[in-house]
Amino acid sequence: MSFSVEQARLLFPALAANGAGHTPVFLDGPGGSQVPSSVIQAMSDYLLGGNSNLGGAFSVSKRTEQVLQTGRESAQALLNAPSANNIIFDANMTSLTFKLSRAISRDWKSDDEVIVSRLDHYSNVSSWQHAAADKGARVHSVNIDPQNCNLDYQHFESLINQNTRLVAITYASNTSGSIVDLQRVIAKAKSVGAMVYVDAVHYVPHGLVDVQALGCDFLVCSAYKFFGPHLGIAYVADPWLEHLAPYKVEPATNIGPGRFETGTQSFEAIAGMTAAVEYLAHWNSDTGDLRSALVKSYQQFNAHEQALSHHFLERLSKHPHAQLYGESSNQRLANRTATFSLRWPNHAPEQIAGMLADHNIATWHGHFYAQGMMQQLDILNKGGVLRIGFMHYNTHQEIDQLWDLLDQYCL
Ligand SMILES: Cc1ncc(COP(=O)(O)O)c(C=O)c1O
């Protein structure tokens, strides 16, 4: 079936009218997406069929092992990892990053350097600051270009050198929607032998990742941002899968991805994530493999989201006093996600979000842990921004509802 927003919306119970007859408008996707029924069903099916840990001789335990393996294969297809063994799970992206940063930094020394960026959510900043502080290593932070909130590539290139051990970089900003030219960043990092750790949390609901084409060492994402449940997913490239020594309990396995998975995983969340990947892939009539189905679905999501962005920017152009933090050109929609951050001179972001909430429209206000960007733009202590984020289930009509209110309130 090809993608249509009307068909998609029918699959998401939370998008339907609530008891009071109001249809909620979710423009808060960058904070967490809504979930199709198939994901909810897969999670309850796992628990209804019996709950167990791994490694038992009995059938429910064997089924749990299968759920875990299928989950790894689904994430493998989503990220185009070479093997399901390159996939590890944890509660969320932040926990994964703290955990991996401890293992990655074990042999860092005081003359080593790490590069983080102001475009990043602080999960991909603080983890490395702590790891570096433990070893006396130095941390550099790459600025953004304040004109368009893209990464300042020249600044990045001035910071990297033979001592750089790791570059921690986002694929896309959860605030400005800026997409990073990862090919350029990774090529530069590899030229000095540095590892690259990519935060793809904001990118995955909007763009299809290919870790093999990127050549990154690590890439992390979160299923609750791509129509699944709360679950963190990491891709760990082959050499590190074997050569890193994670902090783990002694009796736990020393082989494969399980080495990195401390404690018992949320198997119901892994079952839900598998259903989310199937949902993403089902928007085409082909009977090809999961990865090629994903490629076709994402092409359709991209076309729809770019049309939404186009319409949003057209209505924004009637607001000369609004300040947009990010790319504003319709010609550069492929360089951004459909995530927009704004400020108006006479209203705090929180006030506007409150007014919209009174009309059943969910948006976010504040800094979203993108503290470095807010500091550079000098808005961290001024209430941050109003963030409006579109997913492929959003409509032109919802954008009009939003702007009809903003036209009255903010002009
Ligand atoms: C870009 C980005 N990275 C990382 C995170 C942290 O993800 P998690 O909540 O899975 O720890 C978020 C959460 O909002 C995010 O937007």
PDB file of N, CA, C and O in Angstrom, residues 260-285:
ATOM      1  N   PHE A 260      27.356  -6.195  26.119  1.00  0.00           N
ATOM      2  CA  PHE A 260      27.100  -4.784  26.423  1.00  0.00           C
ATOM      3  C   PHE A 260      25.769  -4.580  27.138  1.00  0.00           C
ATOM      4  O   PHE A 260      25.466  -3.474  27.556  1.00  0.00           O
ATOM      5  N   GLU A 261      24.947  -5.619  27.199  1.00  0.00           N
ATOM      6  CA  GLU A 261      23.582  -5.446  27.705  1.00  0.00           C
ATOM      7  C   GLU A 261      23.516  -5.831  29.173  1.00  0.00           C
ATOM      8  O   GLU A 261      23.343  -7.002  29.513  1.00  0.00           O
ATOM      9  N   THR A 262      23.672  -4.833  30.038  1.00  0.00           N
ATOM     10  CA  THR A 262      23.698  -5.100  31.479  1.00  0.00           C
ATOM     11  C   THR A 262      22.286  -5.399  31.975  1.00  0.00           C
ATOM     12  O   THR A 262      21.353  -4.653  31.679  1.00  0.00           O
ATOM     13  N   GLY A 263      22.148  -6.463  32.708  1.00  0.00           N
ATOM     14  CA  GLY A 263      20.846  -6.794  33.297  1.00  0.00           C
ATOM     15  C   GLY A 263      19.862  -7.307  32.263  1.00  0.00           C
ATOM     16  O   GLY A 263      20.206  -7.590  31.118  1.00  0.00           O
ATOM     17  N   THR A 264      18.608  -7.398  32.688  1.00  0.00           N
ATOM     18  CA  THR A 264      17.563  -7.961  31.835  1.00  0.00           C
ATOM     19  C   THR A 264      16.947  -6.859  30.971  1.00  0.00           C
ATOM     20  O   THR A 264      16.653  -5.777  31.472  1.00  0.00           O
ATOM     21  N   GLN A 265      16.777  -7.156  29.710  1.00  0.00           N
ATOM     22  CA  GLN A 265      16.227  -6.164  28.783  1.00  0.00           C
ATOM     23  C   GLN A 265      14.697  -6.106  28.877  1.00  0.00           C
ATOM     24  O   GLN A 265      14.067  -7.039  29.394  1.00  0.00           O
ATOM     25  N   SER A 266      14.120  -5.041  28.316  1.00  0.00           N
ATOM     26  CA  SER A 266      12.672  -4.929  28.228  1.00  0.00           C
ATOM     27  C   SER A 266      12.237  -5.663  26.951  1.00  0.00           C
ATOM     28  O   SER A 266      12.223  -5.096  25.862  1.00  0.00           O
ATOM     29  N   PHE A 267      11.902  -6.946  27.101  1.00  0.00           N
ATOM     30  CA  PHE A 267      11.579  -7.752  25.904  1.00  0.00           C
ATOM     31  C   PHE A 267      10.288  -7.272  25.237  1.00  0.00           C
ATOM     32  O   PHE A 267      10.147  -7.352  24.021  1.00  0.00           O
ATOM     33  N   GLU A 268       9.351  -6.766  26.070  1.00  0.00           N
ATOM     34  CA  GLU A 268       8.108  -6.252  25.480  1.00  0.00           C
ATOM     35  C   GLU A 268       8.409  -5.009  24.634  1.00  0.00           C
ATOM     36  O   GLU A 268       7.805  -4.807  23.568  1.00  0.00           O
ATOM     37  N   ALA A 269       9.367  -4.189  25.062  1.00  0.00           N
ATOM     38  CA  ALA A 269       9.728  -3.007  24.265  1.00  0.00           C
ATOM     39  C   ALA A 269      10.442  -3.439  22.982  1.00  0.00           C
ATOM     40  O   ALA A 269      10.226  -2.850  21.915  1.00  0.00           O
ATOM     41  N   ILE A 270      11.256  -4.480  23.080  1.00  0.00           N
ATOM     42  CA  ILE A 270      11.955  -4.960  21.871  1.00  0.00           C
ATOM     43  C   ILE A 270      10.924  -5.504  20.865  1.00  0.00           C
ATOM     44  O   ILE A 270      11.007  -5.235  19.659  1.00  0.00           O
ATOM     45  N   ALA A 271       9.910  -6.217  21.378  1.00  0.00           N
ATOM     46  CA  ALA A 271       8.833  -6.713  20.478  1.00  0.00           C
ATOM     47  C   ALA A 271       8.101  -5.530  19.840  1.00  0.00           C
ATOM     48  O   ALA A 271       7.775  -5.545  18.641  1.00  0.00           O
ATOM     49  N   GLY A 272       7.880  -4.474  20.630  1.00  0.00           N
ATOM     50  CA  GLY A 272       7.201  -3.282  20.099  1.00  0.00           C
ATOM     51  C   GLY A 272       8.056  -2.573  19.060  1.00  0.00           C
ATOM     52  O   GLY A 272       7.539  -2.074  18.051  1.00  0.00           O
ATOM     53  N   MET A 273       9.360  -2.524  19.292  1.00  0.00           N
ATOM     54  CA  MET A 273      10.251  -1.863  18.318  1.00  0.00           C
ATOM     55  C   MET A 273      10.229  -2.609  16.988  1.00  0.00           C
ATOM     56  O   MET A 273      10.206  -2.002  15.912  1.00  0.00           O
ATOM     57  N   THR A 274      10.218  -3.949  17.056  1.00  0.00           N
ATOM     58  CA  THR A 274      10.136  -4.737  15.816  1.00  0.00           C
ATOM     59  C   THR A 274       8.866  -4.369  15.047  1.00  0.00           C
ATOM     60  O   THR A 274       8.891  -4.175  13.822  1.00  0.00           O
ATOM     61  N   ALA A 275       7.762  -4.226  15.781  1.00  0.00           N
ATOM     62  CA  ALA A 275       6.497  -3.853  15.119  1.00  0.00           C
ATOM     63  C   ALA A 275       6.582  -2.440  14.553  1.00  0.00           C
ATOM     64  O   ALA A 275       5.987  -2.154  13.500  1.00  0.00           O
ATOM     65  N   ALA A 276       7.326  -1.551  15.222  1.00  0.00           N
ATOM     66  CA  ALA A 276       7.473  -0.179  14.706  1.00  0.00           C
ATOM     67  C   ALA A 276       8.244  -0.199  13.383  1.00  0.00           C
ATOM     68  O   ALA A 276       7.895   0.520  12.441  1.00  0.00           O
ATOM     69  N   VAL A 277       9.274  -1.028  13.298  1.00  0.00           N
ATOM     70  CA  VAL A 277      10.042  -1.112  12.035  1.00  0.00           C
ATOM     71  C   VAL A 277       9.143  -1.700  10.939  1.00  0.00           C
ATOM     72  O   VAL A 277       9.144  -1.227   9.802  1.00  0.00           O
ATOM     73  N   GLU A 278       8.343  -2.696  11.303  1.00  0.00           N
ATOM     74  CA  GLU A 278       7.407  -3.259  10.303  1.00  0.00           C
ATOM     75  C   GLU A 278       6.409  -2.200   9.846  1.00  0.00           C
ATOM     76  O   GLU A 278       6.084  -2.101   8.663  1.00  0.00           O
ATOM     77  N   TYR A 279       5.933  -1.393  10.805  1.00  0.00           N
ATOM     78  CA  TYR A 279       5.012  -0.305  10.439  1.00  0.00           C
ATOM     79  C   TYR A 279       5.705   0.639   9.446  1.00  0.00           C
ATOM     80  O   TYR A 279       5.130   1.000   8.407  1.00  0.00           O
ATOM     81  N   LEU A 280       6.935   1.023   9.752  1.00  0.00           N
ATOM     82  CA  LEU A 280       7.661   1.953   8.865  1.00  0.00           C
ATOM     83  C   LEU A 280       7.804   1.372   7.461  1.00  0.00           C
ATOM     84  O   LEU A 280       7.762   2.101   6.470  1.00  0.00           O
ATOM     85  N   ALA A 281       7.967   0.060   7.398  1.00  0.00           N
ATOM     86  CA  ALA A 281       8.277  -0.589   6.115  1.00  0.00           C
ATOM     87  C   ALA A 281       7.037  -0.924   5.288  1.00  0.00           C
ATOM     88  O   ALA A 281       7.165  -1.311   4.127  1.00  0.00           O
ATOM     89  N   HIS A 282       5.848  -0.768   5.869  1.00  0.00           N
ATOM     90  CA  HIS A 282       4.705  -1.376   5.170  1.00  0.00           C
ATOM     91  C   HIS A 282       4.084  -0.470   4.109  1.00  0.00           C
ATOM     92  O   HIS A 282       3.109  -0.848   3.454  1.00  0.00           O
ATOM     93  N   TRP A 283       4.678   0.727   3.888  1.00  0.00           N
ATOM     94  CA  TRP A 283       4.076   1.669   2.939  1.00  0.00           C
ATOM     95  C   TRP A 283       4.556   1.451   1.510  1.00  0.00           C
ATOM     96  O   TRP A 283       5.069   2.367   0.870  1.00  0.00           O
ATOM     97  N   ASN A 284       4.421   0.265   1.008  1.00  0.00           N
ATOM     98  CA  ASN A 284       4.698   0.021  -0.414  1.00  0.00           C
ATOM     99  C   ASN A 284       4.152  -1.347  -0.769  1.00  0.00           C
ATOM    100  O   ASN A 284       3.915  -2.181   0.113  1.00  0.00           O
ATOM    101  N   SER A 285       3.986  -1.579  -2.053  1.00  0.00           N
ATOM    102  CA  SER A 285       3.323  -2.820  -2.462  1.00  0.00           C
ATOM    103  C   SER A 285       4.336  -3.911  -2.817  1.00  0.00           C
ATOM    104  O   SER A 285       3.970  -4.995  -3.236  1.00  0.00           O
TER     105      SER A 285
END
